[in-house]
Short mmCIF file of C-alpha atoms in Angstrom, two decimals:
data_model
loop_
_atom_site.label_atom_id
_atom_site.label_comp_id
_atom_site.label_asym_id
_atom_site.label_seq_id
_atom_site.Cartn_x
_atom_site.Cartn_y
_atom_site.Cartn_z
CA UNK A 1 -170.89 153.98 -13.53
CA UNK A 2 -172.67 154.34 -17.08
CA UNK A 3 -172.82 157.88 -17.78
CA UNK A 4 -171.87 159.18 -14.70
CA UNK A 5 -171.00 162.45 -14.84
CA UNK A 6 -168.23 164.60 -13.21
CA UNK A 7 -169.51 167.90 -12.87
CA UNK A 8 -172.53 166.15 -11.31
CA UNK A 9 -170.24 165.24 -8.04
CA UNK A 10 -168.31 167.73 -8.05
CA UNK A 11 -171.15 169.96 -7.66
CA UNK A 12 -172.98 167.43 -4.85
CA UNK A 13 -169.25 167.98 -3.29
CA UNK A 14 -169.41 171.49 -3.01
CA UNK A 15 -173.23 171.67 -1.95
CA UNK A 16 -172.55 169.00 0.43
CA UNK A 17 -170.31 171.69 2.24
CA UNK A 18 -171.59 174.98 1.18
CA UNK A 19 -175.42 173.44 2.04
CA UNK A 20 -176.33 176.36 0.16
CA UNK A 21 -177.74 176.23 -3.24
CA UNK A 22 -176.67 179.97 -4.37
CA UNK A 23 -172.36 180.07 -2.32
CA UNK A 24 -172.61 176.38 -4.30
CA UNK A 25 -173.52 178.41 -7.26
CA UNK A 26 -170.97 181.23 -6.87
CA UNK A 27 -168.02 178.52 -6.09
CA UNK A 28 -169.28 176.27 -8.92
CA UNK A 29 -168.91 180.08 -11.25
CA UNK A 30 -172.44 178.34 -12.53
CA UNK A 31 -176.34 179.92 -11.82
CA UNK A 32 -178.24 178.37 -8.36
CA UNK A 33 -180.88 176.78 -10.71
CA UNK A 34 -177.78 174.90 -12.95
CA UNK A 35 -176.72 173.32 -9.20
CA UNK A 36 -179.79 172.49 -8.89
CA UNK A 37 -180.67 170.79 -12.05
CA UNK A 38 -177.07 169.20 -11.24
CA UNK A 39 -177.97 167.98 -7.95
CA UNK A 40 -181.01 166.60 -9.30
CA UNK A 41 -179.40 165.20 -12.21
CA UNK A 42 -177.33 163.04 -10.34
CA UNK A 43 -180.13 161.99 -7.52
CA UNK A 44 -182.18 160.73 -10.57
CA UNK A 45 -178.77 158.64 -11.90
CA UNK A 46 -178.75 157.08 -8.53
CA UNK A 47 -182.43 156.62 -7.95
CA UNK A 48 -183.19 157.93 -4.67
CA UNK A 49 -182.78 161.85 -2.87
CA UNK A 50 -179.44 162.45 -1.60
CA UNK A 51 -180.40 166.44 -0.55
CA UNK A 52 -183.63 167.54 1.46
CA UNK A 53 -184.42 171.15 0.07
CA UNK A 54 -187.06 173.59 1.84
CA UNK A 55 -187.33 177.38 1.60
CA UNK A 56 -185.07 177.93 4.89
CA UNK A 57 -182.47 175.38 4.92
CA UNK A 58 -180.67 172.69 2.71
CA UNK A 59 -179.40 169.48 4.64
CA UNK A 60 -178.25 165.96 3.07
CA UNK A 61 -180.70 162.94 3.31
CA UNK A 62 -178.91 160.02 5.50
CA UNK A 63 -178.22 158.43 2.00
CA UNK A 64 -176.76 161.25 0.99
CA UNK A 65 -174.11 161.66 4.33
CA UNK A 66 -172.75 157.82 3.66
CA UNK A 67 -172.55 158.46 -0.25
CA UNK A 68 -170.42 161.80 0.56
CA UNK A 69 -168.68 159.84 2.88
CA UNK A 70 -167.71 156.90 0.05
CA UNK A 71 -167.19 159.79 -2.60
CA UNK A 72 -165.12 162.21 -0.98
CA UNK A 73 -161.92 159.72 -0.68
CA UNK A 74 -162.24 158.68 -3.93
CA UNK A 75 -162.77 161.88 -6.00
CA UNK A 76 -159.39 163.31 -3.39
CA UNK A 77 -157.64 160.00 -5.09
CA UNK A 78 -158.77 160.90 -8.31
CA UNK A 79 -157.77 164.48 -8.31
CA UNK A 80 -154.79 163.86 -7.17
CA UNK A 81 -153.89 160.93 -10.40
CA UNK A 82 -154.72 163.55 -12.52
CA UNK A 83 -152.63 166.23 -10.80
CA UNK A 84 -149.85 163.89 -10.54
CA UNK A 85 -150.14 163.63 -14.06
CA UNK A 86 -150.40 166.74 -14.78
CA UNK A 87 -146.88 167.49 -12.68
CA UNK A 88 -145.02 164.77 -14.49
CA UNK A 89 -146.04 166.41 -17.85
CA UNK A 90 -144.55 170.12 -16.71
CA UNK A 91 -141.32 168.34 -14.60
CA UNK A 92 -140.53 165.49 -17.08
CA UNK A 93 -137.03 167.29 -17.75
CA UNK A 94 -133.18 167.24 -16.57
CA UNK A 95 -131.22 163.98 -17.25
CA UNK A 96 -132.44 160.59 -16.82
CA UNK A 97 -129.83 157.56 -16.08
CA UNK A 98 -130.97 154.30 -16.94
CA UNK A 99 -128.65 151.44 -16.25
CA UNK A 100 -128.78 148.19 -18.31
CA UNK A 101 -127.27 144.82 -17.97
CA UNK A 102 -125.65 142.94 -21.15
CA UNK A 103 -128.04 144.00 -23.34
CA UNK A 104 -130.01 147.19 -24.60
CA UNK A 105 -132.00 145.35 -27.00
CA UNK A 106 -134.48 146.70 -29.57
CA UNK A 107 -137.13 146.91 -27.48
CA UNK A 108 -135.73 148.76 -24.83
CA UNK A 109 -134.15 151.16 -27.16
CA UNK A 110 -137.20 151.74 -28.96
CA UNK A 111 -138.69 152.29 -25.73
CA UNK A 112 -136.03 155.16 -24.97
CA UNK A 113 -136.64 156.58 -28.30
CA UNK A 114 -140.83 156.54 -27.31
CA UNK A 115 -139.76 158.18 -24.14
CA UNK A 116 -137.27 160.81 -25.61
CA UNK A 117 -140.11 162.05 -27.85
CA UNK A 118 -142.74 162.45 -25.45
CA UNK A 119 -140.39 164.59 -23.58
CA UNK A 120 -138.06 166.31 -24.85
CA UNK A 121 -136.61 168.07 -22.24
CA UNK A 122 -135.26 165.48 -20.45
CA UNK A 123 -131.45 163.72 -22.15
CA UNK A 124 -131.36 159.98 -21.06
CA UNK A 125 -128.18 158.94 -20.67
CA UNK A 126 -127.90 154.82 -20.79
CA UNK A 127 -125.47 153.39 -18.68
CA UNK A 128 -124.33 149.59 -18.48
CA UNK A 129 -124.18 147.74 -15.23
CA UNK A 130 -121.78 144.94 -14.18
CA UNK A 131 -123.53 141.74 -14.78
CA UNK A 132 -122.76 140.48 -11.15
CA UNK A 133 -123.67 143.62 -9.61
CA UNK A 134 -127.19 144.07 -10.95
CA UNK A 135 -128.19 145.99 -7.99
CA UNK A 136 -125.17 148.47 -6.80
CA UNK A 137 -125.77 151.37 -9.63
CA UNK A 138 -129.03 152.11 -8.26
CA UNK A 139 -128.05 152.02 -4.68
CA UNK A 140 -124.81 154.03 -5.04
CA UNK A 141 -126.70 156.84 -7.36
CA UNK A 142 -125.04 155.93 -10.47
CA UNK A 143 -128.50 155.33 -12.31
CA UNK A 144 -131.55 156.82 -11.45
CA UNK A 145 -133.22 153.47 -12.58
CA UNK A 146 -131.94 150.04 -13.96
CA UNK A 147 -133.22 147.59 -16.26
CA UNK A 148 -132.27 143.95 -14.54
CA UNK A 149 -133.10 140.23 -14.71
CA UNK A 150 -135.77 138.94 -12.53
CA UNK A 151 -135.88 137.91 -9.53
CA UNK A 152 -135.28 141.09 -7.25
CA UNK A 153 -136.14 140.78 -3.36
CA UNK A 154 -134.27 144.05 -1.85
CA UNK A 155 -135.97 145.83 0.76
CA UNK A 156 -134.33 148.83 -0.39
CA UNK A 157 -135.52 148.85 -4.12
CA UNK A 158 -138.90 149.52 -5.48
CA UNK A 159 -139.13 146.93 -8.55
CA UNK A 160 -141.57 148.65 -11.34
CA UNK A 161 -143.12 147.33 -14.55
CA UNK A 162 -141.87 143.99 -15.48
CA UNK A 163 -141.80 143.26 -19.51
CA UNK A 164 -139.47 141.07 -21.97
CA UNK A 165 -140.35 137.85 -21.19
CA UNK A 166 -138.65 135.56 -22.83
CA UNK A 167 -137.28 132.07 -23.50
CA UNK A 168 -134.11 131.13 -22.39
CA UNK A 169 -131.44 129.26 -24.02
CA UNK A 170 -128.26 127.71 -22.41
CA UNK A 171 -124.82 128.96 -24.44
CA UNK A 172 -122.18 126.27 -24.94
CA UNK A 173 -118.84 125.83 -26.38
CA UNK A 174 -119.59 124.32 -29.90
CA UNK A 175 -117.64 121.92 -29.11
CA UNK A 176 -120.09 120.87 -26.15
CA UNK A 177 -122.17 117.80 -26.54
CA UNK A 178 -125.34 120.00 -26.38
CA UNK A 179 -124.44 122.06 -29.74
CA UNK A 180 -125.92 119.62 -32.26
CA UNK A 181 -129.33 119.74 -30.26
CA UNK A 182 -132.19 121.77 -31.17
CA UNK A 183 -133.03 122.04 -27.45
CA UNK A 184 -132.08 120.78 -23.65
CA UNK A 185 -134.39 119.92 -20.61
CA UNK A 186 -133.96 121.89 -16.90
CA UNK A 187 -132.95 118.37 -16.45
CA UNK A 188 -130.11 118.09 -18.25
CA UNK A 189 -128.48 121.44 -17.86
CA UNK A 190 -128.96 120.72 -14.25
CA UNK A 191 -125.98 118.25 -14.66
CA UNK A 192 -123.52 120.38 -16.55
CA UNK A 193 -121.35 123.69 -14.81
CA UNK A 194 -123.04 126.70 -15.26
CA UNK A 195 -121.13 129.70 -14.35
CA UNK A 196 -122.56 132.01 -11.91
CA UNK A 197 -122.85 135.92 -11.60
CA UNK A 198 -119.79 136.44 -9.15
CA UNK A 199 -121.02 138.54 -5.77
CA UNK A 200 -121.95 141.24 -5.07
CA UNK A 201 -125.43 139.80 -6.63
CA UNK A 202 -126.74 138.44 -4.20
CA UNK A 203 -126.87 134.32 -3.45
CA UNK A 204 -130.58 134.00 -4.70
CA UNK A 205 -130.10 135.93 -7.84
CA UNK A 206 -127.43 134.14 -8.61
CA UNK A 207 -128.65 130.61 -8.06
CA UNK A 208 -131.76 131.83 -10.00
CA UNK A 209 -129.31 132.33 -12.79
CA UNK A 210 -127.23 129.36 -12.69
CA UNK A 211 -129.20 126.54 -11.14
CA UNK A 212 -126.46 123.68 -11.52
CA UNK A 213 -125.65 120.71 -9.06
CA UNK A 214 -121.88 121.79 -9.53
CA UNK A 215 -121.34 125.39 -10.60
CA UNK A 216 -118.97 126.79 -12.85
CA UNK A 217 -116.35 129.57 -12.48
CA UNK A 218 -118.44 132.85 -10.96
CA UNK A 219 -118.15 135.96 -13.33
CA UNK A 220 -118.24 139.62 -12.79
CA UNK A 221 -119.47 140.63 -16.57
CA UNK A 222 -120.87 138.76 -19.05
CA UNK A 223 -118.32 138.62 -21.79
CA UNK A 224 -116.04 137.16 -19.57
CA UNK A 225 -118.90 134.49 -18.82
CA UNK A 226 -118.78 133.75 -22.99
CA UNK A 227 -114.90 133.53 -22.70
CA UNK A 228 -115.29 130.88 -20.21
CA UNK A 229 -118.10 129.28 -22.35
CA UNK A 230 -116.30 129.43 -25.25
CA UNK A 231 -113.29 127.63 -23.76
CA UNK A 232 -115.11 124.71 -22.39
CA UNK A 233 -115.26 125.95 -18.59
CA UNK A 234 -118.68 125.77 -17.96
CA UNK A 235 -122.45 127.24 -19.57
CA UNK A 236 -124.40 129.95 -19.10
CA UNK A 237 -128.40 130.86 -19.28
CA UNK A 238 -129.50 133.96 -21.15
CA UNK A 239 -132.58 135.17 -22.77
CA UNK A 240 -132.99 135.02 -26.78
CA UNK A 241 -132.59 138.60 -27.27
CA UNK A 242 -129.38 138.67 -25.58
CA UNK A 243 -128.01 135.39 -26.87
CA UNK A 244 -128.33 136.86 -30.69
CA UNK A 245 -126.97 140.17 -29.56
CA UNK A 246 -123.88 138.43 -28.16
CA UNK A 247 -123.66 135.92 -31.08
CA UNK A 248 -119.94 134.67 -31.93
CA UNK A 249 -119.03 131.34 -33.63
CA UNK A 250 -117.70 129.28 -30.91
CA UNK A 251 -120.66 129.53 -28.63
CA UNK A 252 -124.05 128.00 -29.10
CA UNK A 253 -127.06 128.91 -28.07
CA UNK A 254 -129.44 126.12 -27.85
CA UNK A 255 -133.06 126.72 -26.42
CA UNK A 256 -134.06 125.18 -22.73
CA UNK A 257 -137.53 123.56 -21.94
CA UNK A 258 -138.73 123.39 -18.53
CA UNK A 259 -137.23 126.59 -16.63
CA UNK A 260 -139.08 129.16 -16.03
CA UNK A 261 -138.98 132.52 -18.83
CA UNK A 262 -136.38 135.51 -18.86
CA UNK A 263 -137.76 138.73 -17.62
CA UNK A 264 -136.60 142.07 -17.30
CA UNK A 265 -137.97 144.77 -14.73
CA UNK A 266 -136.88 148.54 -13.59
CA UNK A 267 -136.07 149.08 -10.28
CA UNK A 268 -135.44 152.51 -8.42
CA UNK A 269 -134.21 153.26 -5.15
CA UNK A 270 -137.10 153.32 -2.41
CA UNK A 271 -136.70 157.16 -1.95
CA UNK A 272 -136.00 157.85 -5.41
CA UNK A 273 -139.17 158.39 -7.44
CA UNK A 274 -139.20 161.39 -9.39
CA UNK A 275 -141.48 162.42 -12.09
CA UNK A 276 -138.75 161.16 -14.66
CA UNK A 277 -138.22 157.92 -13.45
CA UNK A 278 -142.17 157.59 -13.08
CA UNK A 279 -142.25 158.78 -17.16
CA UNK A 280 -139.75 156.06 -17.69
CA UNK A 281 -142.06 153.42 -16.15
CA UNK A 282 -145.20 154.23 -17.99
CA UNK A 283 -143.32 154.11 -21.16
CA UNK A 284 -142.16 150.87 -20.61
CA UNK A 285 -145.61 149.64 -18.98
CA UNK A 286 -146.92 150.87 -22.43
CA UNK A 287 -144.45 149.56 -25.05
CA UNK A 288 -145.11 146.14 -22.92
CA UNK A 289 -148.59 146.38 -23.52
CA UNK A 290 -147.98 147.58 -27.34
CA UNK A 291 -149.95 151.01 -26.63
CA UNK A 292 -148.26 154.09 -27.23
CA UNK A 293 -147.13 156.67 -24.45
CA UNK A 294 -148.92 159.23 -23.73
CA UNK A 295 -147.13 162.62 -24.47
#
């Protein structure tokens, strides 16, 4: 692939069909001896003749037939990237509705901002979800796309970059036994209630959430889950980012080893990619990978 050269297929393309140095010419808007210094360019770059020339007729070498049959799909998939591109830089406007749950932390808000510069034309509007519902906005068409905790398995939803890993830490009363400890095994919170995301989340997400022996009072939004917490009814796991967020003096948020990192990912509905929601999701693939979005 060192050096290889665009214009040098494209033109093989057209000559490949045309089989005609001077129409390749005329389609090319370049002279018949620039095809040809073209076509030879790239024959050299491969190292053997792809195009048998005499003075009555031009026809491809066998090599040449299999490598337009290998190129032709992939320069179609390539054009087509860059057109999609292309489309989602002149359609990239109208209102975008991203959902969130408990949190809009720094990162994602920073990530708006990244996205609200590139384009300009289209207002996000940022919506919170119901902690035990993480998936209903999206489905219903409240949201065009949702920010959730991992795990999602719904054969209706498309899940898209994943980012925000993080640890977790288990919130107690601070009057819990855990408070004076600077952290807890999966082992141990294993053995204590911790209060689940009441349906309609479904059973696995919820179990992912709150993986206790004997659970705890369910909960439809989060703050109600710290209420509980804070009176003693039970625990709950969250991420760092969203236990400092949600901070408050009688809970404690003490850091877990052994269970597996928080992570956030978008999810749209399966039919409903647009070129906005496709903008959102490269602008949080990039601030995940710390690179900044392409306007």
């Amino acid at each position: 692939m060192s050096g290889l050269e665009i214009r040098e297929l494209e033109c093989f393309l057209v000559l490949a069909e045309e089989l005609h140095f001077g129409r390749a010419g005329e389609r090319l808007y370049v002279s018949q001896s620039r095809v040809s210094q073209l076509c030879r360019s790239l024959e050299s770059r491969i190292g053997a003749r792809l195009v048998d020339r005499t003075s009555r007729r031009v026809r491809l070498t066998p090599l040449g037939e299999r490598f337009l049959a290998g190129l032709r799909p992939a320069y179609d998939a390539l054009s087509a990237t860059v057109e999609e591109a292309r489309t989602d830089a002149r359609e990239v406007g109208g209102r975008l509705r991203i959902g969130f749950q408990g949190t809009a932390d720094a990162r994602l808000m920073r990530t708006i901002a990244a996205f609200q510069e590139a384009h300009p034309g289209c207002v996000t509007e940022i919506v919170e979800i119901p902690f035990a519902d993480p998936f209903g906005a999206v489905r219903r068409g409240e949201v065009d796309t949702a920010i959730v905790l991992l795990p999602v398995a719904e054969p209706d939803l498309v899940l898209g970059p994943l980012f925000s890993r993080q640890r977790q830490t288990v919130a107690v009363s601070k009057r819990h036994p855990f408070a004076s400890r600077t952290s807890v095994t999966a082992a141990e919170i294993a053995q204590i209630p911790l209060i689940p995301a009441a349906p309609p989340a479904p059973a696995y997400w919820r179990e992912a959430h709150a993986p206790a022996l004997t659970p705890g009072p369910p909960v439809r939004t989060l703050q109600e889950g710290l209420t509980l917490v804070a009176a003693g009814r039970g625990a709950m796991l969250l991420c760092r980012p969203t236990a400092d967020y949600h901070g408050r003096r009688d809970v404690v948020f003490v850091p877990v080893d052994g269970v597996p990192d928080s992570v956030l990912g978008m999810v749209r509905h399966r039919d409903g990619e647009t070129a906005r929601v496709r903008a959102f999701g490269h602008a949080l693939d990039a601030a995940d990978r710390g690179v900044p979005e392409p306007a």
